[in-house]
mmCIF file of C-alpha atoms in Angstrom:
data_model
loop_
_atom_site.group_PDB
_atom_site.id
_atom_site.type_symbol
_atom_site.label_atom_id
_atom_site.label_comp_id
_atom_site.label_asym_id
_atom_site.label_seq_id
_atom_site.Cartn_x
_atom_site.Cartn_y
_atom_site.Cartn_z
ATOM 1 C CA GLU A 120 83.216 170.908 28.377
ATOM 2 C CA PRO A 121 82.893 171.316 32.162
ATOM 3 C CA GLU A 122 85.256 169.239 34.201
ATOM 4 C CA VAL A 123 86.063 168.248 37.750
ATOM 5 C CA THR A 124 89.204 169.966 38.985
ATOM 6 C CA GLN A 125 91.436 168.794 41.799
ATOM 7 C CA THR A 126 94.229 170.529 43.636
ATOM 8 C CA PRO A 127 97.022 169.982 44.277
ATOM 9 C CA SER A 128 98.078 167.498 41.631
ATOM 10 C CA HIS A 129 100.776 166.169 43.939
ATOM 11 C CA GLN A 130 101.114 166.475 47.700
ATOM 12 C CA VAL A 131 103.995 165.240 49.814
ATOM 13 C CA THR A 132 103.502 165.114 53.559
ATOM 14 C CA GLN A 133 105.104 163.593 56.607
ATOM 15 C CA MET A 134 103.479 160.793 58.520
ATOM 16 C CA GLY A 135 101.149 162.130 61.183
ATOM 17 C CA GLN A 136 100.426 165.395 59.394
ATOM 18 C CA GLU A 137 96.997 166.510 58.288
ATOM 19 C CA VAL A 138 96.254 166.981 54.607
ATOM 20 C CA ILE A 139 93.309 168.492 52.792
ATOM 21 C CA LEU A 140 92.625 167.500 49.220
ATOM 22 C CA ARG A 141 90.449 169.876 47.266
ATOM 23 C CA CYS A 142 87.970 169.350 44.489
ATOM 24 C CA VAL A 143 85.654 171.540 42.470
ATOM 25 C CA PRO A 144 82.900 169.330 41.037
ATOM 26 C CA ILE A 145 80.975 170.170 37.907
ATOM 27 C CA SER A 146 78.609 172.973 38.823
ATOM 28 C CA ASN A 147 75.216 171.346 38.166
ATOM 29 C CA HIS A 148 76.172 168.007 39.711
ATOM 30 C CA LEU A 149 74.593 166.974 42.987
ATOM 31 C CA TYR A 150 76.468 163.816 43.954
ATOM 32 C CA PHE A 151 80.107 163.854 44.928
ATOM 33 C CA TYR A 152 82.573 161.077 45.568
ATOM 34 C CA TRP A 153 86.092 160.349 46.685
ATOM 35 C CA TYR A 154 87.960 157.303 45.426
ATOM 36 C CA ARG A 155 91.527 156.241 45.910
ATOM 37 C CA GLN A 156 93.908 154.136 43.866
ATOM 38 C CA ILE A 157 97.046 152.722 45.396
ATOM 39 C CA LEU A 158 99.698 152.542 42.698
ATOM 40 C CA GLY A 159 98.934 149.836 40.176
ATOM 41 C CA GLN A 160 95.881 148.611 42.033
ATOM 42 C CA LYS A 161 92.142 148.897 41.692
ATOM 43 C CA VAL A 162 90.109 152.019 42.211
ATOM 44 C CA GLU A 163 88.511 151.903 45.677
ATOM 45 C CA PHE A 164 85.431 153.764 46.814
ATOM 46 C CA LEU A 165 85.849 155.929 49.895
ATOM 47 C CA VAL A 166 82.734 158.053 50.329
ATOM 48 C CA SER A 167 79.757 159.570 48.562
ATOM 49 C CA PHE A 168 78.121 162.861 49.491
ATOM 50 C CA TYR A 169 74.724 164.273 48.692
ATOM 51 C CA ASN A 170 72.630 167.097 50.089
ATOM 52 C CA ASN A 171 75.402 168.162 52.441
ATOM 53 C CA GLU A 172 75.842 164.830 54.095
ATOM 54 C CA ILE A 173 77.592 161.530 53.625
ATOM 55 C CA SER A 174 75.288 159.094 51.848
ATOM 56 C CA GLU A 175 77.600 156.108 51.831
ATOM 57 C CA LYS A 176 81.104 155.268 52.986
ATOM 58 C CA SER A 177 83.409 152.292 52.766
ATOM 59 C CA GLU A 178 85.296 150.595 55.569
ATOM 60 C CA ILE A 179 88.413 152.398 54.385
ATOM 61 C CA PHE A 180 86.780 155.697 55.340
ATOM 62 C CA ASP A 181 87.504 155.545 59.061
ATOM 63 C CA ASP A 182 87.662 158.291 61.671
ATOM 64 C CA GLN A 183 90.850 159.683 60.158
ATOM 65 C CA PHE A 184 88.906 160.806 57.109
ATOM 66 C CA SER A 185 86.315 163.523 56.768
ATOM 67 C CA VAL A 186 84.635 165.340 53.907
ATOM 68 C CA GLU A 187 83.172 168.765 53.686
ATOM 69 C CA ARG A 188 81.476 171.052 51.239
ATOM 70 C CA PRO A 189 82.452 174.371 52.796
ATOM 71 C CA ASP A 190 80.812 176.511 50.135
ATOM 72 C CA GLY A 191 78.812 176.118 46.946
ATOM 73 C CA SER A 192 81.698 174.942 44.831
ATOM 74 C CA ASN A 193 84.400 173.118 46.795
ATOM 75 C CA PHE A 194 84.394 169.550 48.083
ATOM 76 C CA THR A 195 87.261 168.553 50.331
ATOM 77 C CA LEU A 196 88.737 165.370 51.753
ATOM 78 C CA LYS A 197 90.689 165.701 54.987
ATOM 79 C CA ILE A 198 93.005 163.073 56.379
ATOM 80 C CA ARG A 199 93.741 163.987 59.990
ATOM 81 C CA SER A 200 96.893 162.044 60.735
ATOM 82 C CA THR A 201 98.393 160.522 57.631
ATOM 83 C CA LYS A 202 99.926 157.069 57.584
ATOM 84 C CA LEU A 203 102.374 155.604 55.105
ATOM 85 C CA GLU A 204 99.617 153.419 53.684
ATOM 86 C CA ASP A 205 97.573 156.504 52.788
ATOM 87 C CA SER A 206 99.982 157.085 49.905
ATOM 88 C CA ALA A 207 97.802 156.790 46.814
ATOM 89 C CA MET A 208 96.112 158.681 44.027
ATOM 90 C CA TYR A 209 92.913 160.279 45.278
ATOM 91 C CA PHE A 210 90.164 160.948 42.772
ATOM 92 C CA CYS A 211 87.188 163.212 43.205
ATOM 93 C CA ALA A 212 84.123 162.546 41.057
ATOM 94 C CA SER A 213 80.689 164.036 40.557
ATOM 95 C CA THR A 214 77.519 163.148 38.743
ATOM 96 C CA THR A 215 73.909 164.101 38.199
ATOM 97 C CA PRO A 216 70.872 162.059 39.202
ATOM 98 C CA GLY A 217 69.382 159.859 36.525
ATOM 99 C CA ALA A 218 69.829 156.526 34.942
ATOM 100 C CA GLY A 219 73.142 156.024 33.312
ATOM 101 C CA SER A 220 74.825 159.207 34.437
ATOM 102 C CA PRO A 221 78.522 158.457 34.448
ATOM 103 C CA LEU A 222 80.766 159.675 37.213
ATOM 104 C CA HIS A 223 83.061 162.401 35.951
ATOM 105 C CA PHE A 224 86.474 162.159 37.546
ATOM 106 C CA GLY A 225 89.071 164.797 38.246
ATOM 107 C CA ASN A 226 92.687 164.213 37.303
ATOM 108 C CA GLY A 227 93.526 163.118 40.817
ATOM 109 C CA THR A 228 95.857 164.164 43.612
ATOM 110 C CA ARG A 229 98.868 161.982 44.141
ATOM 111 C CA LEU A 230 99.488 161.858 47.884
ATOM 112 C CA THR A 231 102.885 160.702 49.089
ATOM 113 C CA VAL A 232 103.334 160.147 52.808
ATOM 114 C CA THR A 233 106.952 159.913 53.975
ATOM 115 C CA ALA B 300 82.179 138.236 46.474
ATOM 116 C CA GLN B 301 83.631 140.492 43.816
ATOM 117 C CA LYS B 302 81.014 142.606 42.109
ATOM 118 C CA ILE B 303 83.154 143.156 39.016
ATOM 119 C CA THR B 304 85.654 140.644 37.662
ATOM 120 C CA GLN B 305 88.191 141.375 34.974
ATOM 121 C CA THR B 306 90.191 138.229 34.341
ATOM 122 C CA GLN B 307 92.732 139.662 31.907
ATOM 123 C CA PRO B 308 95.465 141.583 33.725
ATOM 124 C CA GLY B 309 97.125 142.373 30.397
ATOM 125 C CA MET B 310 96.250 142.214 26.732
ATOM 126 C CA PHE B 311 98.165 142.883 23.547
ATOM 127 C CA VAL B 312 96.668 143.832 20.202
ATOM 128 C CA GLN B 313 98.135 144.717 16.848
ATOM 129 C CA GLU B 314 97.437 148.227 15.641
ATOM 130 C CA LYS B 315 94.251 148.402 13.501
ATOM 131 C CA GLU B 316 92.968 145.105 14.889
ATOM 132 C CA ALA B 317 89.966 144.694 17.169
ATOM 133 C CA VAL B 318 90.273 143.596 20.790
ATOM 134 C CA THR B 319 87.795 142.427 23.421
ATOM 135 C CA LEU B 320 88.292 143.154 27.098
ATOM 136 C CA ASP B 321 86.302 140.880 29.374
ATOM 137 C CA CYS B 322 84.118 141.899 32.270
ATOM 138 C CA THR B 323 81.682 139.891 34.347
ATOM 139 C CA TYR B 324 79.581 141.253 37.148
ATOM 140 C CA ASP B 325 77.566 140.050 40.089
ATOM 141 C CA THR B 326 74.403 141.694 41.320
ATOM 142 C CA SER B 327 70.960 140.743 42.503
ATOM 143 C CA ASP B 328 69.516 144.115 41.518
ATOM 144 C CA GLN B 329 67.326 144.313 38.445
ATOM 145 C CA SER B 330 68.352 147.899 37.791
ATOM 146 C CA TYR B 331 72.016 148.648 37.323
ATOM 147 C CA GLY B 332 74.443 150.328 34.993
ATOM 148 C CA LEU B 333 77.723 149.139 33.568
ATOM 149 C CA PHE B 334 80.513 151.532 32.656
ATOM 150 C CA TRP B 335 83.936 151.353 31.106
ATOM 151 C CA TYR B 336 86.680 153.813 31.926
ATOM 152 C CA LYS B 337 90.095 154.300 30.353
ATOM 153 C CA GLN B 338 93.099 155.308 32.444
ATOM 154 C CA PRO B 339 96.119 156.335 30.359
ATOM 155 C CA SER B 340 99.569 156.529 31.886
ATOM 156 C CA SER B 341 98.910 160.162 32.789
ATOM 157 C CA GLY B 342 96.458 158.853 35.387
ATOM 158 C CA GLU B 343 93.124 160.465 34.622
ATOM 159 C CA MET B 344 89.925 158.403 34.450
ATOM 160 C CA ILE B 345 88.096 158.834 31.167
ATOM 161 C CA PHE B 346 84.516 157.645 30.747
ATOM 162 C CA LEU B 347 84.096 155.582 27.578
ATOM 163 C CA ILE B 348 80.724 153.879 27.402
ATOM 164 C CA TYR B 349 77.626 152.972 29.400
ATOM 165 C CA GLN B 350 75.111 150.114 29.257
ATOM 166 C CA GLY B 351 71.911 150.059 31.272
ATOM 167 C CA SER B 352 70.499 146.785 32.510
ATOM 168 C CA TYR B 353 67.233 147.419 30.682
ATOM 169 C CA ASP B 354 68.821 148.433 27.413
ATOM 170 C CA GLU B 355 67.858 146.027 24.655
ATOM 171 C CA GLN B 356 70.664 146.971 22.317
ATOM 172 C CA ASN B 357 74.384 146.931 22.887
ATOM 173 C CA ALA B 358 75.861 150.357 23.494
ATOM 174 C CA THR B 359 78.220 151.863 20.941
ATOM 175 C CA GLU B 360 80.393 154.987 21.052
ATOM 176 C CA GLY B 361 82.595 155.446 18.035
ATOM 177 C CA ARG B 362 85.164 152.648 18.029
ATOM 178 C CA TYR B 363 83.921 151.338 21.370
ATOM 179 C CA SER B 364 81.076 148.896 21.715
ATOM 180 C CA LEU B 365 79.814 146.925 24.652
ATOM 181 C CA ASN B 366 78.893 143.279 24.175
ATOM 182 C CA PHE B 367 76.197 142.952 26.829
ATOM 183 C CA GLN B 368 75.039 139.431 27.668
ATOM 184 C CA LYS B 369 72.659 139.813 30.554
ATOM 185 C CA ALA B 370 72.001 136.146 31.213
ATOM 186 C CA ARG B 371 75.727 135.508 31.462
ATOM 187 C CA LYS B 372 76.275 138.721 33.415
ATOM 188 C CA SER B 373 78.995 139.868 31.108
ATOM 189 C CA ALA B 374 79.714 143.296 29.650
ATOM 190 C CA ASN B 375 82.762 143.009 27.436
ATOM 191 C CA LEU B 376 84.298 146.061 25.824
ATOM 192 C CA VAL B 377 85.183 145.791 22.155
ATOM 193 C CA ILE B 378 87.622 148.278 20.676
ATOM 194 C CA SER B 379 87.729 148.220 16.899
ATOM 195 C CA ALA B 380 90.601 149.435 14.736
ATOM 196 C CA SER B 381 93.014 149.789 17.666
ATOM 197 C CA GLN B 382 95.274 152.812 17.761
ATOM 198 C CA LEU B 383 98.526 153.367 19.622
ATOM 199 C CA GLY B 384 96.720 155.882 21.820
ATOM 200 C CA ASP B 385 94.447 153.108 23.058
ATOM 201 C CA SER B 386 97.296 151.725 25.163
ATOM 202 C CA ALA B 387 96.055 152.226 28.728
ATOM 203 C CA MET B 388 94.388 150.566 31.703
ATOM 204 C CA TYR B 389 90.714 149.813 31.187
ATOM 205 C CA PHE B 390 88.325 149.476 34.095
ATOM 206 C CA CYS B 391 84.883 147.959 34.069
ATOM 207 C CA ALA B 392 82.546 149.347 36.721
ATOM 208 C CA MET B 393 78.983 148.875 37.904
ATOM 209 C CA ARG B 394 76.475 151.006 39.715
ATOM 210 C CA GLU B 395 73.412 149.418 41.258
ATOM 211 C CA ALA B 396 70.044 151.050 41.921
ATOM 212 C CA LEU B 397 70.287 153.708 39.276
ATOM 213 C CA LEU B 398 67.523 155.828 40.737
ATOM 214 C CA GLY B 399 69.925 156.809 43.440
ATOM 215 C CA ALA B 400 73.481 157.754 42.783
ATOM 216 C CA ASN B 401 75.216 154.886 44.442
ATOM 217 C CA ASN B 402 78.883 154.508 44.061
ATOM 218 C CA LEU B 403 80.691 152.683 41.283
ATOM 219 C CA PHE B 404 82.298 149.343 41.974
ATOM 220 C CA PHE B 405 85.417 148.876 39.880
ATOM 221 C CA GLY B 406 87.142 145.789 38.591
ATOM 222 C CA THR B 407 90.886 145.313 38.857
ATOM 223 C CA GLY B 408 91.464 146.528 35.336
ATOM 224 C CA THR B 409 93.073 145.268 32.150
ATOM 225 C CA ARG B 410 96.236 146.828 30.785
ATOM 226 C CA LEU B 411 95.977 147.043 27.016
ATOM 227 C CA THR B 412 99.089 147.459 24.912
ATOM 228 C CA VAL B 413 98.725 148.262 21.232
ATOM 229 C CA ILE B 414 101.648 147.029 19.157
ATOM 230 C CA PRO B 415 102.626 148.985 16.061
#
């Protein structure tokens, strides 16, 4: 069964550094998402992306964050200058249009900012 | 206001018994979808079951069923014949305006522990 893949599974970075989290959504999906989950807490929406542009973003998704679909398969989340509070699990998800289509999640990237 | 409320931070169930995980939601949309996801300790998010707001019947998927009470705005997950592998976090989520692909709003989750 096709799946969403995320790399790396774990990233450690120093405060102030830039990180890029990578995702390969399921190939026939058209909608892409980033969520984050701070350890032990709820899953929070960051941004959704459709037709090569952001369709919706949360207040968490400030100017430090950006997303890109650089080619036909990858979907990336960039954090320009990481802060300690950016430490979290970051999930990529994708889905198809249509009623009841679930979001399919990748296994996540655990980001640790030191 | 919270769109999804899960009032049970933790639940315990004896192996082979059934358990109900509560979820209430808040929306003014007529068209929406309700989803349950399982997150085992390994961290991945696994889709379990879906219920559409216009669905007349409760959704079922194997040992999972969704007790949908639209007037009460509740969408409780029922797991029958619990297994040790069911121990995990369970998240209820909602998506409004299904014709688009709006994001999922998640509840805070319920940690289920199955006791042998």
